[in-house]
CSV table of C-alpha atoms in Angstrom, one decimal:
chain,number,residue,atom,x,y,z
A,1,UNK,CA,-18.3,70.8,89.7
A,2,UNK,CA,-20.6,72.5,87.4
A,3,UNK,CA,-17.7,73.8,85.0
A,4,UNK,CA,-16.8,70.3,85.1
A,5,UNK,CA,-20.3,69.6,83.3
A,6,UNK,CA,-20.5,72.0,80.8
A,7,UNK,CA,-17.5,71.3,79.5
A,8,UNK,CA,-18.2,67.8,78.8
A,9,UNK,CA,-21.3,68.3,77.8
A,10,UNK,CA,-19.7,70.7,75.7
A,11,UNK,CA,-17.2,68.0,73.9
A,12,UNK,CA,-19.9,65.9,73.7
A,13,UNK,CA,-21.7,68.2,71.6
A,14,UNK,CA,-19.3,68.4,70.0
A,15,UNK,CA,-17.8,65.7,68.7
A,16,UNK,CA,-21.5,64.2,67.9
A,17,UNK,CA,-22.1,67.6,65.3
A,18,UNK,CA,-18.1,66.9,63.1
A,19,UNK,CA,-19.5,62.7,62.7
A,20,UNK,CA,-23.3,64.4,61.4
A,21,UNK,CA,-21.7,67.1,59.3
A,22,UNK,CA,-19.0,64.4,57.6
A,23,UNK,CA,-21.5,62.2,57.4
A,24,UNK,CA,-23.8,64.4,55.6
A,25,UNK,CA,-20.8,65.9,53.6
A,26,UNK,CA,-20.2,61.7,52.4
A,27,UNK,CA,-24.1,61.6,51.5
A,28,UNK,CA,-24.0,65.1,49.7
A,29,UNK,CA,-20.6,64.0,48.1
A,30,UNK,CA,-22.6,60.6,46.7
A,31,UNK,CA,-25.7,62.1,46.1
A,32,UNK,CA,-24.0,65.1,43.1
A,33,UNK,CA,-20.8,63.0,42.1
A,34,UNK,CA,-22.8,59.8,42.0
A,35,UNK,CA,-19.6,58.9,38.6
A,36,UNK,CA,-16.9,59.1,41.0
A,37,UNK,CA,-18.1,56.6,43.5
A,38,UNK,CA,-19.0,54.0,40.8
A,39,UNK,CA,-15.9,54.5,38.8
A,40,UNK,CA,-13.8,53.8,42.0
A,41,UNK,CA,-15.8,50.4,42.5
A,42,UNK,CA,-15.4,49.0,39.0
A,43,UNK,CA,-11.7,50.2,39.3
A,44,UNK,CA,-11.1,48.1,41.9
A,45,UNK,CA,-13.7,44.8,40.5
A,46,UNK,CA,-11.0,45.2,37.3
A,47,UNK,CA,-7.3,45.2,39.7
A,48,UNK,CA,-8.8,42.3,41.5
A,49,UNK,CA,-10.4,40.0,38.3
A,50,UNK,CA,-7.6,39.7,36.4
A,51,UNK,CA,-6.0,37.9,39.0
A,52,UNK,CA,-9.5,35.7,39.8
A,53,UNK,CA,-9.3,34.9,36.3
A,54,UNK,CA,-6.1,33.3,36.2
A,55,UNK,CA,-6.6,31.4,38.2
A,56,UNK,CA,-9.7,29.9,36.9
A,57,UNK,CA,-7.4,29.6,33.6
A,58,UNK,CA,-5.7,28.0,34.8
A,59,UNK,CA,-8.1,25.6,37.4
A,60,UNK,CA,-9.4,24.5,34.2
A,61,UNK,CA,-6.5,23.4,32.6
A,62,UNK,CA,-6.0,21.5,35.0
A,63,UNK,CA,-8.9,19.2,34.9
A,64,UNK,CA,-9.7,20.1,31.4
A,65,UNK,CA,-6.4,17.3,30.4
A,66,UNK,CA,-7.5,14.0,30.2
A,67,UNK,CA,-5.9,11.2,31.0
A,68,UNK,CA,-7.1,6.9,30.0
A,69,UNK,CA,-8.2,5.2,33.4
A,70,UNK,CA,-8.8,2.2,34.0
A,71,UNK,CA,-12.4,3.0,33.4
A,72,UNK,CA,-11.9,4.1,30.6
A,73,UNK,CA,-14.1,2.1,27.6
A,74,UNK,CA,-11.6,0.5,25.2
A,75,UNK,CA,-12.7,-0.7,21.8
A,76,UNK,CA,-10.3,-1.7,18.7
A,77,UNK,CA,-11.9,-1.3,15.1
A,78,UNK,CA,-10.7,-3.5,12.6
A,79,UNK,CA,-10.8,-2.7,8.9
A,80,UNK,CA,-10.0,-4.9,5.8
A,81,UNK,CA,-9.3,-3.3,3.2
A,82,UNK,CA,-9.7,-6.1,1.6
A,83,UNK,CA,-13.4,-6.3,1.0
A,84,UNK,CA,-14.4,-3.1,3.2
A,85,UNK,CA,-16.5,-4.4,6.5
A,86,UNK,CA,-16.0,-3.0,9.7
A,87,UNK,CA,-15.9,-5.0,12.7
A,88,UNK,CA,-15.4,-3.6,17.0
A,89,UNK,CA,-14.7,-5.1,20.3
A,90,UNK,CA,-14.1,-4.0,23.5
A,91,UNK,CA,-11.5,-5.3,25.6
A,92,UNK,CA,-9.5,-4.3,28.8
A,93,UNK,CA,-7.5,-1.2,28.8
A,94,UNK,CA,-3.5,-2.7,28.0
A,95,UNK,CA,-1.7,-1.6,30.6
A,96,UNK,CA,0.6,0.5,29.8
A,97,UNK,CA,-2.1,2.9,27.7
A,98,UNK,CA,-3.7,4.2,32.4
A,99,UNK,CA,-2.2,7.7,33.0
A,100,UNK,CA,-1.6,8.7,28.9
A,101,UNK,CA,-2.7,11.8,27.2
A,102,UNK,CA,-3.7,12.0,24.0
A,103,UNK,CA,-0.3,12.8,22.9
A,104,UNK,CA,1.1,10.2,25.0
A,105,UNK,CA,-1.1,7.9,23.0
A,106,UNK,CA,-0.3,9.2,20.3
A,107,UNK,CA,3.4,7.8,20.4
A,108,UNK,CA,2.0,4.9,21.3
A,109,UNK,CA,0.3,3.7,18.7
A,110,UNK,CA,3.5,5.4,16.5
A,111,UNK,CA,5.4,3.4,17.7
A,112,UNK,CA,3.7,0.3,17.9
A,113,UNK,CA,2.9,1.2,14.3
A,114,UNK,CA,6.8,1.1,13.2
A,115,UNK,CA,6.7,-2.2,14.6
A,116,UNK,CA,4.0,-4.3,14.5
A,117,UNK,CA,3.9,-8.0,16.1
A,118,UNK,CA,4.9,-10.6,13.7
A,119,UNK,CA,1.0,-12.1,14.3
A,120,UNK,CA,-0.3,-8.4,12.8
A,121,UNK,CA,1.9,-9.0,9.8
A,122,UNK,CA,0.9,-12.3,9.1
A,123,UNK,CA,-2.3,-11.0,9.2
A,124,UNK,CA,-1.6,-8.4,6.5
A,125,UNK,CA,-1.2,-5.4,9.6
A,126,UNK,CA,-1.2,-2.2,7.1
A,127,UNK,CA,-1.2,0.8,9.8
A,128,UNK,CA,-3.0,2.0,12.7
A,129,UNK,CA,-4.0,5.2,14.9
A,130,UNK,CA,-6.2,6.6,17.1
A,131,UNK,CA,-10.0,7.7,16.0
A,132,UNK,CA,-11.1,8.6,19.3
A,133,UNK,CA,-9.6,9.7,22.7
A,134,UNK,CA,-11.5,11.2,25.8
A,135,UNK,CA,-11.2,9.5,29.9
A,136,UNK,CA,-14.7,8.1,28.7
A,137,UNK,CA,-14.1,6.4,25.1
A,138,UNK,CA,-10.3,5.1,22.9
A,139,UNK,CA,-11.6,4.1,19.8
A,140,UNK,CA,-7.8,2.7,17.7
A,141,UNK,CA,-8.8,1.1,13.9
A,142,UNK,CA,-7.3,-1.1,12.8
A,143,UNK,CA,-6.0,-1.9,8.8
A,144,UNK,CA,-5.2,-5.2,7.7
A,145,UNK,CA,-4.9,-6.5,4.0
A,146,UNK,CA,-5.4,-10.0,2.8
A,147,UNK,CA,-2.4,-11.6,1.2
A,148,UNK,CA,-3.6,-12.7,-2.0
A,149,UNK,CA,-1.9,-16.3,-2.9
A,150,UNK,CA,0.1,-16.3,-5.5
A,151,UNK,CA,-0.2,-18.9,-7.7
A,152,UNK,CA,2.7,-21.6,-9.3
A,153,UNK,CA,4.1,-23.2,-12.5
A,154,UNK,CA,4.7,-26.5,-12.9
A,155,UNK,CA,7.7,-26.0,-15.7
A,156,UNK,CA,10.4,-27.9,-17.5
A,157,UNK,CA,13.9,-28.7,-17.3
A,158,UNK,CA,16.6,-31.1,-18.1
A,159,UNK,CA,14.5,-33.4,-18.0
A,160,UNK,CA,13.2,-33.0,-14.2
A,161,UNK,CA,10.0,-30.5,-13.0
A,162,UNK,CA,11.0,-28.0,-11.4
A,163,UNK,CA,8.7,-24.5,-10.0
A,164,UNK,CA,7.5,-21.3,-10.4
A,165,UNK,CA,6.6,-18.3,-9.2
A,166,UNK,CA,3.3,-17.0,-11.0
A,167,UNK,CA,5.7,-14.3,-13.0
A,168,UNK,CA,7.2,-18.0,-14.4
A,169,UNK,CA,11.1,-16.0,-13.9
A,170,UNK,CA,11.7,-17.0,-10.6
A,171,UNK,CA,12.1,-20.3,-9.4
A,172,UNK,CA,10.6,-21.7,-6.8
A,173,UNK,CA,12.0,-25.1,-5.8
A,174,UNK,CA,13.7,-28.0,-7.5
A,175,UNK,CA,12.1,-31.1,-6.8
A,176,UNK,CA,13.7,-34.7,-8.0
A,177,UNK,CA,10.6,-36.5,-10.5
A,178,UNK,CA,11.6,-36.7,-14.1
A,179,UNK,CA,9.4,-35.9,-16.3
A,180,UNK,CA,8.9,-38.8,-18.2
A,181,UNK,CA,7.8,-40.7,-14.7
A,182,UNK,CA,4.5,-38.5,-16.0
A,183,UNK,CA,1.5,-39.5,-18.3
A,184,UNK,CA,1.5,-38.2,-21.4
A,185,UNK,CA,-1.4,-35.5,-20.9
A,186,UNK,CA,0.3,-34.1,-17.6
A,187,UNK,CA,3.5,-33.6,-19.3
A,188,UNK,CA,1.9,-32.1,-22.2
A,189,UNK,CA,1.0,-28.6,-20.1
A,190,UNK,CA,3.8,-28.9,-17.5
A,191,UNK,CA,5.5,-28.0,-20.5
A,192,UNK,CA,3.7,-25.8,-21.5
A,193,UNK,CA,3.2,-24.3,-18.3
A,194,UNK,CA,0.9,-25.8,-15.8
A,195,UNK,CA,-0.3,-23.8,-12.9
A,196,UNK,CA,-1.3,-24.5,-9.8
A,197,UNK,CA,-3.3,-22.1,-7.6
A,198,UNK,CA,-1.6,-21.8,-5.1
A,199,UNK,CA,0.7,-23.5,-1.8
A,200,UNK,CA,-1.8,-26.0,-1.3
A,201,UNK,CA,-2.4,-27.8,-4.2
A,202,UNK,CA,1.4,-27.5,-4.9
A,203,UNK,CA,2.3,-29.6,-2.3
A,204,UNK,CA,-0.9,-31.7,-3.0
A,205,UNK,CA,0.7,-32.5,-6.9
A,206,UNK,CA,4.1,-32.9,-5.9
A,207,UNK,CA,3.4,-35.0,-2.2
A,208,UNK,CA,1.1,-37.4,-5.1
A,209,UNK,CA,3.7,-38.0,-8.0
A,210,UNK,CA,6.5,-37.9,-5.4
A,211,UNK,CA,8.5,-41.2,-5.7
């Protein structure tokens, strides 16, 4: 029995001494070779860092792509190229724009520019561009050029009153008004070419002298 106790005590003592020796050896190496452990720790961090950075870049790229939402403020600027005036109005975002990113919006704008509505053409529409785009605010600029009203010339042809466009070369219309049915002073003006400012004034004149 005493022998067993001695053996057990010997084994325990040996294990304690072995553990203590290993610990002291490790501490000694850390004390005398600190750079070795620092390099090992850096290597571990470097091996992990690229994966972490890549994941962050992917997440950031996904989050940074803005799209139009129902809450996006939508502005339309109208520029009058004739007098240089600019007006701005805020409207509700068109349903067809919701969910679009910048590239998709540019495609929609280009399509509109190629095929503007007739109502826009009547206003003198010239072109359109996207001037600001973000998740919170979109600005579209439209350019208009007021159509200059063309004048007309009243002239005589075969004793009848005829109407030419402003270039005096393009026939606009024939009339059934006889030249000799007009006052002599007016006949003289027409023979020389009487200028009429616009279409409204022309039709007012023709109505006044039509039989």
